[in-house]
Amino acid sequence: MSIIYDASAKTLTLHTRESSYQLQIGPLGYLLHGYYGRRAAGDFAPLHRRKDVGFSPVPYELADETRGFSPDTLPQELSGANAGDFRLSSVCVSLPDGRRGADLRYVRHEIRKGKYALPGLPAALDPDGEAETLSVTLRDEALGLEAELLYAVYESRDVITRALRLKNIGSGEMKLEKAASCCLDLPFGDWELLHFHGRHAMERQPERQSIPHGEVRISSRRGESSHQHNPFLILCGKHTTEDAGDCLGAMLVYSGSFELALEKDQMDALRLVAGIQPEGFSWTLQPGESFDTPECLLCFRHDGLNALSQRFHRFLRRDLCRSAFSEKARPVLLNNWEATYFDFDREKILSIAREAKDLGADLFVLDDGWFGRRNDDRSSLGDWFVNEEKLPGGLEELIRGVKDLGLRFGLWVEPEMVSEDSELYRAHPDWALRVPGRKPFLSRSELVLDLSRPEISDWAFETLRGLLERYDIDYIKWDCNRSLTDLCSPALTDGRQGELAHRWVLGLYSVMERITAAFPQVLFEGCAGGGGRFDAGILAYFPQIWCSDDTDPIERLTIQRGTGYGYPLSSIGAHVSASPNHQTGRSTPLDTRATVAMAGAFGYELDPGKLSEEEKARIRRQIRRFHDCERLLREGDLFRLTELADEKDYDAWQLVSAGKDESLVSLVLTHPRANAKPLHLRLKGLDPEASYAVLRYDVFDAFQPEPPEEQPKQVTGAALLYAGLTLPRMMGDYPSVQIYLKKTEE
Ligand code: GLA
């Protein structure tokens, strides 16, 4: 049993292999948070000394007994509102008579086998039948609100999931003003925050900072999880490194506007409240109706950030993503976007596909510009029929041509948006979000389809189904190239406009859920102007997401590092593109571009017709190497070999297979130096008792036809772990090296 109820101590303890989480049913039914940390048995309640703190109120019934019991200072499992706790609220409702707040007290709990479900929302599954669920019901009798706290424990994964179900048990209408997924009070510890901010083409830049007193909010109000912030953060101790120390990750399984709010209070305790963005949110519940929040994934590790990332990676790949592709080898694709942009015709596409096949790619992706009258980004979104001027004979013939080459075929779509200049918009101008009396905001000349309306999300589903039924398509790149503005839907009357942003996300999920279930053989890749919606909500349906519109490998080092703190490498769409790079103008060696793209769902995005024979030979070798290491790259444990704060002249990372029998080390030199000091790496994750053959894959500027043929060196795991490896001198602009290690028999 991973969930234990101790009736005498009134504690509920959730154990994973390496962590424990405890709640305590306190006086007057207050549900207190006891502990979340390294696995330990016992009752943690005595840790929290009840101290009389000035200006922190005490429940009426306890006033005479003790002044030390205040919801304002004790760790709460679910903070209410207008109920004696002045810190961040997690739940708040309002009634027509003006009453507002939430004062929730324990009623009952239930422990059961299996995983709770959140209908309509993406949430972790239970593929190995190991999950156990704890449900704790709380009530605010005066306001007629019931809250069911849902926890699932994945013991072997070190992950605990949380969600909240709110129910109107009163006799009249109720409005939810705030409905967070998770409230976590950490009464002790000097925590730092590691979060991932950015902008278009510069997503998920890791930033680690101390947490000041007051409030810090990591959030999106853009209707999507956004390029600017990510619904994932890590709290870590001041001295936590990649390989040692306490760290706690919280990740929302949600793709819409969100908030991860932190408050460091007067006693230095830290509260995290994670969930749907409360600003602008409201949800009406009639008597008997309930509301489910998105899920939040929690993981605690005592042994550093690499271990934490590895747990999230495995969990997302195996327990969250529904796609059969999640745990399968992915095709090496070649996408025509940076090769042609909108400027292509049938011949051009077929010649790129021919070259792609010759290079060893498995799948060709036709990106934007194949439909309607789309020759730039100003028209035709919504007109999902082929542009016969560009592609005479239609998609059938083009796909046949690509398939005859022995390649699989992929197609780009953007089903959530509409161009003003489109047949769809002319037929249904009322399908786009807009505030009556105002012109809507344009972004990339696009308007947002109101997916909160079932007839419009049904249209999106039927349109995609039509394409996938009619054409022999193996892969879909699903794009979303703007944020939501003009939030107003004619379908939401009676003061329900506050539901729109969330209903829009639910509409999106209903399309994703139906289409992926109807076409399980199709590989879907998410995209939102690159990485504008890189989150666990999307990854529940699609096993990979285009990580960023920035394909410069040196910029990608940071973008992919930031993304990889939470999300598995197999989910990070990464392509080798042309040099000089189209976004930064930087020139980099072809092999370095491949070294970086292999730390992701690997592919190419360039015009192979522009490559020299030597470059083509290199690409063939890269693709062979990728196939050799594919499983290791997809499933291996990731170890970052540098610390975020290090001022290093290189970035390096390592993948180690589950059995520790093979490993790939990659290093990119970002700053060559005169009279350089030796480049030295201590490796991680290997078996110290084993012996490894070290095969170097040179990827300097000098062309190496094949990996070195001389007898591989044998080195013990212990030597690689404790003494390390010194690399040969590397010169020039951005060279990189990959080192492959294989355990030998004796
Ligand atoms: C977005 C994507 C790109 C490409 C273009 C097409 O920006 O991120 O990869 O598909 O749209 O318009």
PDB file of N, CA and C in Angstrom, residues 504-577:
ATOM      1  N   TRP A 504     -12.610  27.045 -23.945  1.00  0.00           N
ATOM      2  CA  TRP A 504     -11.877  26.991 -25.220  1.00  0.00           C
ATOM      3  C   TRP A 504     -10.838  25.860 -25.169  1.00  0.00           C
ATOM      4  N   VAL A 505     -10.126  25.762 -24.052  1.00  0.00           N
ATOM      5  CA  VAL A 505      -9.118  24.696 -23.908  1.00  0.00           C
ATOM      6  C   VAL A 505      -9.805  23.326 -23.887  1.00  0.00           C
ATOM      7  N   LEU A 506     -10.965  23.247 -23.209  1.00  0.00           N
ATOM      8  CA  LEU A 506     -11.685  21.966 -23.191  1.00  0.00           C
ATOM      9  C   LEU A 506     -12.129  21.586 -24.605  1.00  0.00           C
ATOM     10  N   GLY A 507     -12.537  22.603 -25.396  1.00  0.00           N
ATOM     11  CA  GLY A 507     -12.922  22.346 -26.793  1.00  0.00           C
ATOM     12  C   GLY A 507     -11.734  21.809 -27.576  1.00  0.00           C
ATOM     13  N   LEU A 508     -10.570  22.438 -27.365  1.00  0.00           N
ATOM     14  CA  LEU A 508      -9.348  21.981 -28.037  1.00  0.00           C
ATOM     15  C   LEU A 508      -9.047  20.527 -27.651  1.00  0.00           C
ATOM     16  N   TYR A 509      -9.106  20.243 -26.347  1.00  0.00           N
ATOM     17  CA  TYR A 509      -8.814  18.874 -25.906  1.00  0.00           C
ATOM     18  C   TYR A 509      -9.807  17.869 -26.510  1.00  0.00           C
ATOM     19  N   SER A 510     -11.066  18.296 -26.652  1.00  0.00           N
ATOM     20  CA  SER A 510     -12.041  17.336 -27.194  1.00  0.00           C
ATOM     21  C   SER A 510     -11.679  16.997 -28.640  1.00  0.00           C
ATOM     22  N   VAL A 511     -11.164  17.980 -29.394  1.00  0.00           N
ATOM     23  CA  VAL A 511     -10.749  17.691 -30.774  1.00  0.00           C
ATOM     24  C   VAL A 511      -9.517  16.778 -30.744  1.00  0.00           C
ATOM     25  N   MET A 512      -8.562  17.124 -29.896  1.00  0.00           N
ATOM     26  CA  MET A 512      -7.328  16.316 -29.841  1.00  0.00           C
ATOM     27  C   MET A 512      -7.625  14.890 -29.396  1.00  0.00           C
ATOM     28  N   GLU A 513      -8.488  14.775 -28.410  1.00  0.00           N
ATOM     29  CA  GLU A 513      -8.800  13.442 -27.887  1.00  0.00           C
ATOM     30  C   GLU A 513      -9.477  12.590 -28.952  1.00  0.00           C
ATOM     31  N   ARG A 514     -10.467  13.200 -29.652  1.00  0.00           N
ATOM     32  CA  ARG A 514     -11.214  12.417 -30.642  1.00  0.00           C
ATOM     33  C   ARG A 514     -10.341  12.051 -31.837  1.00  0.00           C
ATOM     34  N   ILE A 515      -9.537  12.985 -32.294  1.00  0.00           N
ATOM     35  CA  ILE A 515      -8.781  12.718 -33.522  1.00  0.00           C
ATOM     36  C   ILE A 515      -7.641  11.727 -33.258  1.00  0.00           C
ATOM     37  N   THR A 516      -7.013  11.838 -32.098  1.00  0.00           N
ATOM     38  CA  THR A 516      -5.919  10.887 -31.827  1.00  0.00           C
ATOM     39  C   THR A 516      -6.485   9.489 -31.565  1.00  0.00           C
ATOM     40  N   ALA A 517      -7.697   9.424 -30.981  1.00  0.00           N
ATOM     41  CA  ALA A 517      -8.306   8.104 -30.760  1.00  0.00           C
ATOM     42  C   ALA A 517      -8.750   7.499 -32.092  1.00  0.00           C
ATOM     43  N   ALA A 518      -9.252   8.345 -33.003  1.00  0.00           N
ATOM     44  CA  ALA A 518      -9.740   7.824 -34.290  1.00  0.00           C
ATOM     45  C   ALA A 518      -8.594   7.412 -35.207  1.00  0.00           C
ATOM     46  N   PHE A 519      -7.422   8.051 -35.056  1.00  0.00           N
ATOM     47  CA  PHE A 519      -6.296   7.761 -35.958  1.00  0.00           C
ATOM     48  C   PHE A 519      -5.029   7.464 -35.149  1.00  0.00           C
ATOM     49  N   PRO A 520      -5.060   6.350 -34.418  1.00  0.00           N
ATOM     50  CA  PRO A 520      -3.897   6.072 -33.552  1.00  0.00           C
ATOM     51  C   PRO A 520      -2.622   5.795 -34.346  1.00  0.00           C
ATOM     52  N   GLN A 521      -2.771   5.483 -35.640  1.00  0.00           N
ATOM     53  CA  GLN A 521      -1.583   5.169 -36.454  1.00  0.00           C
ATOM     54  C   GLN A 521      -0.882   6.441 -36.932  1.00  0.00           C
ATOM     55  N   VAL A 522      -1.489   7.608 -36.694  1.00  0.00           N
ATOM     56  CA  VAL A 522      -0.888   8.866 -37.142  1.00  0.00           C
ATOM     57  C   VAL A 522      -0.035   9.449 -36.009  1.00  0.00           C
ATOM     58  N   LEU A 523       1.177   9.841 -36.349  1.00  0.00           N
ATOM     59  CA  LEU A 523       2.047  10.519 -35.380  1.00  0.00           C
ATOM     60  C   LEU A 523       1.712  12.010 -35.411  1.00  0.00           C
ATOM     61  N   PHE A 524       1.334  12.566 -34.273  1.00  0.00           N
ATOM     62  CA  PHE A 524       1.012  13.993 -34.187  1.00  0.00           C
ATOM     63  C   PHE A 524       2.170  14.728 -33.520  1.00  0.00           C
ATOM     64  N   GLU A 525       2.523  15.866 -34.083  1.00  0.00           N
ATOM     65  CA  GLU A 525       3.512  16.742 -33.437  1.00  0.00           C
ATOM     66  C   GLU A 525       2.833  18.075 -33.159  1.00  0.00           C
ATOM     67  N   GLY A 526       2.854  18.501 -31.908  1.00  0.00           N
ATOM     68  CA  GLY A 526       2.277  19.792 -31.552  1.00  0.00           C
ATOM     69  C   GLY A 526       3.215  20.912 -31.960  1.00  0.00           C
ATOM     70  N   CYS A 527       2.678  22.107 -32.073  1.00  0.00           N
ATOM     71  CA  CYS A 527       3.481  23.278 -32.430  1.00  0.00           C
ATOM     72  C   CYS A 527       2.620  24.493 -32.128  1.00  0.00           C
ATOM     73  N   ALA A 528       3.242  25.571 -31.706  1.00  0.00           N
ATOM     74  CA  ALA A 528       2.492  26.821 -31.522  1.00  0.00           C
ATOM     75  C   ALA A 528       3.485  27.938 -31.792  1.00  0.00           C
ATOM     76  N   GLY A 529       3.703  28.237 -33.083  1.00  0.00           N
ATOM     77  CA  GLY A 529       4.746  29.186 -33.427  1.00  0.00           C
ATOM     78  C   GLY A 529       6.038  28.705 -32.771  1.00  0.00           C
ATOM     79  N   GLY A 530       6.378  27.433 -33.022  1.00  0.00           N
ATOM     80  CA  GLY A 530       7.474  26.800 -32.280  1.00  0.00           C
ATOM     81  C   GLY A 530       6.944  26.344 -30.939  1.00  0.00           C
ATOM     82  N   GLY A 531       7.554  26.821 -29.845  1.00  0.00           N
ATOM     83  CA  GLY A 531       7.271  26.250 -28.530  1.00  0.00           C
ATOM     84  C   GLY A 531       6.319  27.053 -27.671  1.00  0.00           C
ATOM     85  N   GLY A 532       5.260  27.598 -28.262  1.00  0.00           N
ATOM     86  CA  GLY A 532       4.324  28.423 -27.481  1.00  0.00           C
ATOM     87  C   GLY A 532       3.317  27.625 -26.681  1.00  0.00           C
ATOM     88  N   ARG A 533       3.344  26.302 -26.857  1.00  0.00           N
ATOM     89  CA  ARG A 533       2.410  25.483 -26.074  1.00  0.00           C
ATOM     90  C   ARG A 533       3.102  24.161 -25.793  1.00  0.00           C
ATOM     91  N   PHE A 534       4.229  24.275 -25.125  1.00  0.00           N
ATOM     92  CA  PHE A 534       5.011  23.082 -24.780  1.00  0.00           C
ATOM     93  C   PHE A 534       4.636  22.705 -23.362  1.00  0.00           C
ATOM     94  N   ASP A 535       3.652  21.841 -23.230  1.00  0.00           N
ATOM     95  CA  ASP A 535       3.175  21.525 -21.880  1.00  0.00           C
ATOM     96  C   ASP A 535       2.651  20.099 -21.830  1.00  0.00           C
ATOM     97  N   ALA A 536       2.404  19.648 -20.606  1.00  0.00           N
ATOM     98  CA  ALA A 536       1.995  18.257 -20.403  1.00  0.00           C
ATOM     99  C   ALA A 536       0.574  18.004 -20.901  1.00  0.00           C
ATOM    100  N   GLY A 537      -0.236  19.059 -21.048  1.00  0.00           N
ATOM    101  CA  GLY A 537      -1.580  18.866 -21.618  1.00  0.00           C
ATOM    102  C   GLY A 537      -1.479  18.389 -23.056  1.00  0.00           C
ATOM    103  N   ILE A 538      -0.646  19.062 -23.846  1.00  0.00           N
ATOM    104  CA  ILE A 538      -0.449  18.655 -25.239  1.00  0.00           C
ATOM    105  C   ILE A 538       0.226  17.285 -25.274  1.00  0.00           C
ATOM    106  N   LEU A 539       1.204  17.089 -24.398  1.00  0.00           N
ATOM    107  CA  LEU A 539       1.961  15.831 -24.436  1.00  0.00           C
ATOM    108  C   LEU A 539       1.129  14.619 -23.993  1.00  0.00           C
ATOM    109  N   ALA A 540      -0.027  14.862 -23.395  1.00  0.00           N
ATOM    110  CA  ALA A 540      -0.900  13.728 -23.089  1.00  0.00           C
ATOM    111  C   ALA A 540      -1.425  13.103 -24.383  1.00  0.00           C
ATOM    112  N   TYR A 541      -1.541  13.914 -25.439  1.00  0.00           N
ATOM    113  CA  TYR A 541      -2.088  13.409 -26.705  1.00  0.00           C
ATOM    114  C   TYR A 541      -1.009  13.229 -27.771  1.00  0.00           C
ATOM    115  N   PHE A 542      -0.102  14.197 -27.851  1.00  0.00           N
ATOM    116  CA  PHE A 542       0.913  14.186 -28.904  1.00  0.00           C
ATOM    117  C   PHE A 542       2.265  13.848 -28.261  1.00  0.00           C
ATOM    118  N   PRO A 543       3.002  12.891 -28.817  1.00  0.00           N
ATOM    119  CA  PRO A 543       4.259  12.520 -28.148  1.00  0.00           C
ATOM    120  C   PRO A 543       5.394  13.505 -28.375  1.00  0.00           C
ATOM    121  N   GLN A 544       5.234  14.431 -29.333  1.00  0.00           N
ATOM    122  CA  GLN A 544       6.316  15.395 -29.539  1.00  0.00           C
ATOM    123  C   GLN A 544       5.762  16.766 -29.918  1.00  0.00           C
ATOM    124  N   ILE A 545       6.573  17.797 -29.650  1.00  0.00           N
ATOM    125  CA  ILE A 545       6.172  19.185 -29.899  1.00  0.00           C
ATOM    126  C   ILE A 545       7.370  19.903 -30.509  1.00  0.00           C
ATOM    127  N   TRP A 546       7.121  20.678 -31.558  1.00  0.00           N
ATOM    128  CA  TRP A 546       8.190  21.472 -32.154  1.00  0.00           C
ATOM    129  C   TRP A 546       8.627  22.483 -31.101  1.00  0.00           C
ATOM    130  N   CYS A 547       9.913  22.417 -30.727  1.00  0.00           N
ATOM    131  CA  CYS A 547      10.346  23.070 -29.492  1.00  0.00           C
ATOM    132  C   CYS A 547      10.480  24.577 -29.637  1.00  0.00           C
ATOM    133  N   SER A 548      10.922  25.012 -30.829  1.00  0.00           N
ATOM    134  CA  SER A 548      11.148  26.447 -31.005  1.00  0.00           C
ATOM    135  C   SER A 548      11.336  26.741 -32.478  1.00  0.00           C
ATOM    136  N   ASP A 549      10.904  27.924 -32.900  1.00  0.00           N
ATOM    137  CA  ASP A 549      11.184  28.343 -34.279  1.00  0.00           C
ATOM    138  C   ASP A 549      12.641  28.755 -34.442  1.00  0.00           C
ATOM    139  N   ASP A 550      13.378  28.799 -33.362  1.00  0.00           N
ATOM    140  CA  ASP A 550      14.808  29.070 -33.447  1.00  0.00           C
ATOM    141  C   ASP A 550      15.529  27.733 -33.629  1.00  0.00           C
ATOM    142  N   THR A 551      16.157  27.554 -34.811  1.00  0.00           N
ATOM    143  CA  THR A 551      16.867  26.291 -35.046  1.00  0.00           C
ATOM    144  C   THR A 551      18.378  26.458 -34.939  1.00  0.00           C
ATOM    145  N   ASP A 552      18.837  27.628 -34.501  1.00  0.00           N
ATOM    146  CA  ASP A 552      20.275  27.829 -34.301  1.00  0.00           C
ATOM    147  C   ASP A 552      20.740  26.886 -33.184  1.00  0.00           C
ATOM    148  N   PRO A 553      21.690  26.003 -33.468  1.00  0.00           N
ATOM    149  CA  PRO A 553      22.034  24.986 -32.455  1.00  0.00           C
ATOM    150  C   PRO A 553      22.601  25.585 -31.172  1.00  0.00           C
ATOM    151  N   ILE A 554      23.227  26.744 -31.276  1.00  0.00           N
ATOM    152  CA  ILE A 554      23.825  27.316 -30.059  1.00  0.00           C
ATOM    153  C   ILE A 554      22.719  27.904 -29.174  1.00  0.00           C
ATOM    154  N   GLU A 555      21.741  28.541 -29.795  1.00  0.00           N
ATOM    155  CA  GLU A 555      20.579  29.008 -29.028  1.00  0.00           C
ATOM    156  C   GLU A 555      19.788  27.818 -28.492  1.00  0.00           C
ATOM    157  N   ARG A 556      19.712  26.794 -29.307  1.00  0.00           N
ATOM    158  CA  ARG A 556      18.963  25.604 -28.903  1.00  0.00           C
ATOM    159  C   ARG A 556      19.564  24.926 -27.674  1.00  0.00           C
ATOM    160  N   LEU A 557      20.861  25.113 -27.440  1.00  0.00           N
ATOM    161  CA  LEU A 557      21.454  24.498 -26.244  1.00  0.00           C
ATOM    162  C   LEU A 557      20.695  24.949 -25.003  1.00  0.00           C
ATOM    163  N   THR A 558      20.411  26.246 -24.931  1.00  0.00           N
ATOM    164  CA  THR A 558      19.701  26.763 -23.751  1.00  0.00           C
ATOM    165  C   THR A 558      18.221  26.420 -23.810  1.00  0.00           C
ATOM    166  N   ILE A 559      17.632  26.575 -24.992  1.00  0.00           N
ATOM    167  CA  ILE A 559      16.186  26.307 -25.111  1.00  0.00           C
ATOM    168  C   ILE A 559      15.900  24.843 -24.766  1.00  0.00           C
ATOM    169  N   GLN A 560      16.726  23.949 -25.312  1.00  0.00           N
ATOM    170  CA  GLN A 560      16.481  22.521 -25.061  1.00  0.00           C
ATOM    171  C   GLN A 560      16.873  22.124 -23.643  1.00  0.00           C
ATOM    172  N   ARG A 561      17.890  22.764 -23.106  1.00  0.00           N
ATOM    173  CA  ARG A 561      18.231  22.472 -21.709  1.00  0.00           C
ATOM    174  C   ARG A 561      17.054  22.851 -20.809  1.00  0.00           C
ATOM    175  N   GLY A 562      16.525  24.071 -21.017  1.00  0.00           N
ATOM    176  CA  GLY A 562      15.386  24.526 -20.210  1.00  0.00           C
ATOM    177  C   GLY A 562      14.202  23.588 -20.368  1.00  0.00           C
ATOM    178  N   THR A 563      13.908  23.222 -21.596  1.00  0.00           N
ATOM    179  CA  THR A 563      12.760  22.345 -21.854  1.00  0.00           C
ATOM    180  C   THR A 563      12.978  20.982 -21.186  1.00  0.00           C
ATOM    181  N   GLY A 564      14.228  20.502 -21.235  1.00  0.00           N
ATOM    182  CA  GLY A 564      14.542  19.164 -20.733  1.00  0.00           C
ATOM    183  C   GLY A 564      14.514  19.046 -19.219  1.00  0.00           C
ATOM    184  N   TYR A 565      14.419  20.149 -18.482  1.00  0.00           N
ATOM    185  CA  TYR A 565      14.289  19.998 -17.026  1.00  0.00           C
ATOM    186  C   TYR A 565      12.999  19.251 -16.680  1.00  0.00           C
ATOM    187  N   GLY A 566      11.960  19.456 -17.520  1.00  0.00           N
ATOM    188  CA  GLY A 566      10.705  18.773 -17.212  1.00  0.00           C
ATOM    189  C   GLY A 566      10.276  17.772 -18.263  1.00  0.00           C
ATOM    190  N   TYR A 567      10.603  18.057 -19.509  1.00  0.00           N
ATOM    191  CA  TYR A 567       9.993  17.294 -20.601  1.00  0.00           C
ATOM    192  C   TYR A 567      11.024  16.368 -21.249  1.00  0.00           C
ATOM    193  N   PRO A 568      10.587  15.142 -21.608  1.00  0.00           N
ATOM    194  CA  PRO A 568      11.553  14.162 -22.130  1.00  0.00           C
ATOM    195  C   PRO A 568      12.138  14.585 -23.471  1.00  0.00           C
ATOM    196  N   LEU A 569      13.387  14.198 -23.720  1.00  0.00           N
ATOM    197  CA  LEU A 569      14.036  14.565 -24.975  1.00  0.00           C
ATOM    198  C   LEU A 569      13.231  14.061 -26.169  1.00  0.00           C
ATOM    199  N   SER A 570      12.587  12.908 -26.006  1.00  0.00           N
ATOM    200  CA  SER A 570      11.820  12.349 -27.129  1.00  0.00           C
ATOM    201  C   SER A 570      10.633  13.232 -27.489  1.00  0.00           C
ATOM    202  N   SER A 571      10.294  14.203 -26.644  1.00  0.00           N
ATOM    203  CA  SER A 571       9.156  15.084 -26.947  1.00  0.00           C
ATOM    204  C   SER A 571       9.608  16.395 -27.580  1.00  0.00           C
ATOM    205  N   ILE A 572      10.920  16.611 -27.666  1.00  0.00           N
ATOM    206  CA  ILE A 572      11.438  17.922 -28.053  1.00  0.00           C
ATOM    207  C   ILE A 572      11.793  17.928 -29.538  1.00  0.00           C
ATOM    208  N   GLY A 573      10.884  18.407 -30.379  1.00  0.00           N
ATOM    209  CA  GLY A 573      11.137  18.447 -31.821  1.00  0.00           C
ATOM    210  C   GLY A 573      12.373  19.295 -32.099  1.00  0.00           C
ATOM    211  N   ALA A 574      13.378  18.709 -32.795  1.00  0.00           N
ATOM    212  CA  ALA A 574      14.656  19.398 -32.998  1.00  0.00           C
ATOM    213  C   ALA A 574      15.186  19.033 -34.388  1.00  0.00           C
ATOM    214  N   HIS A 575      15.481  20.050 -35.191  1.00  0.00           N
ATOM    215  CA  HIS A 575      15.886  19.799 -36.581  1.00  0.00           C
ATOM    216  C   HIS A 575      17.237  20.426 -36.905  1.00  0.00           C
ATOM    217  N   VAL A 576      17.940  19.761 -37.795  1.00  0.00           N
ATOM    218  CA  VAL A 576      19.146  20.333 -38.392  1.00  0.00           C
ATOM    219  C   VAL A 576      18.663  21.267 -39.503  1.00  0.00           C
ATOM    220  N   SER A 577      19.102  22.525 -39.456  1.00  0.00           N
ATOM    221  CA  SER A 577      18.676  23.460 -40.502  1.00  0.00           C
ATOM    222  C   SER A 577      19.912  24.025 -41.209  1.00  0.00           C
TER     223      SER A 577
END
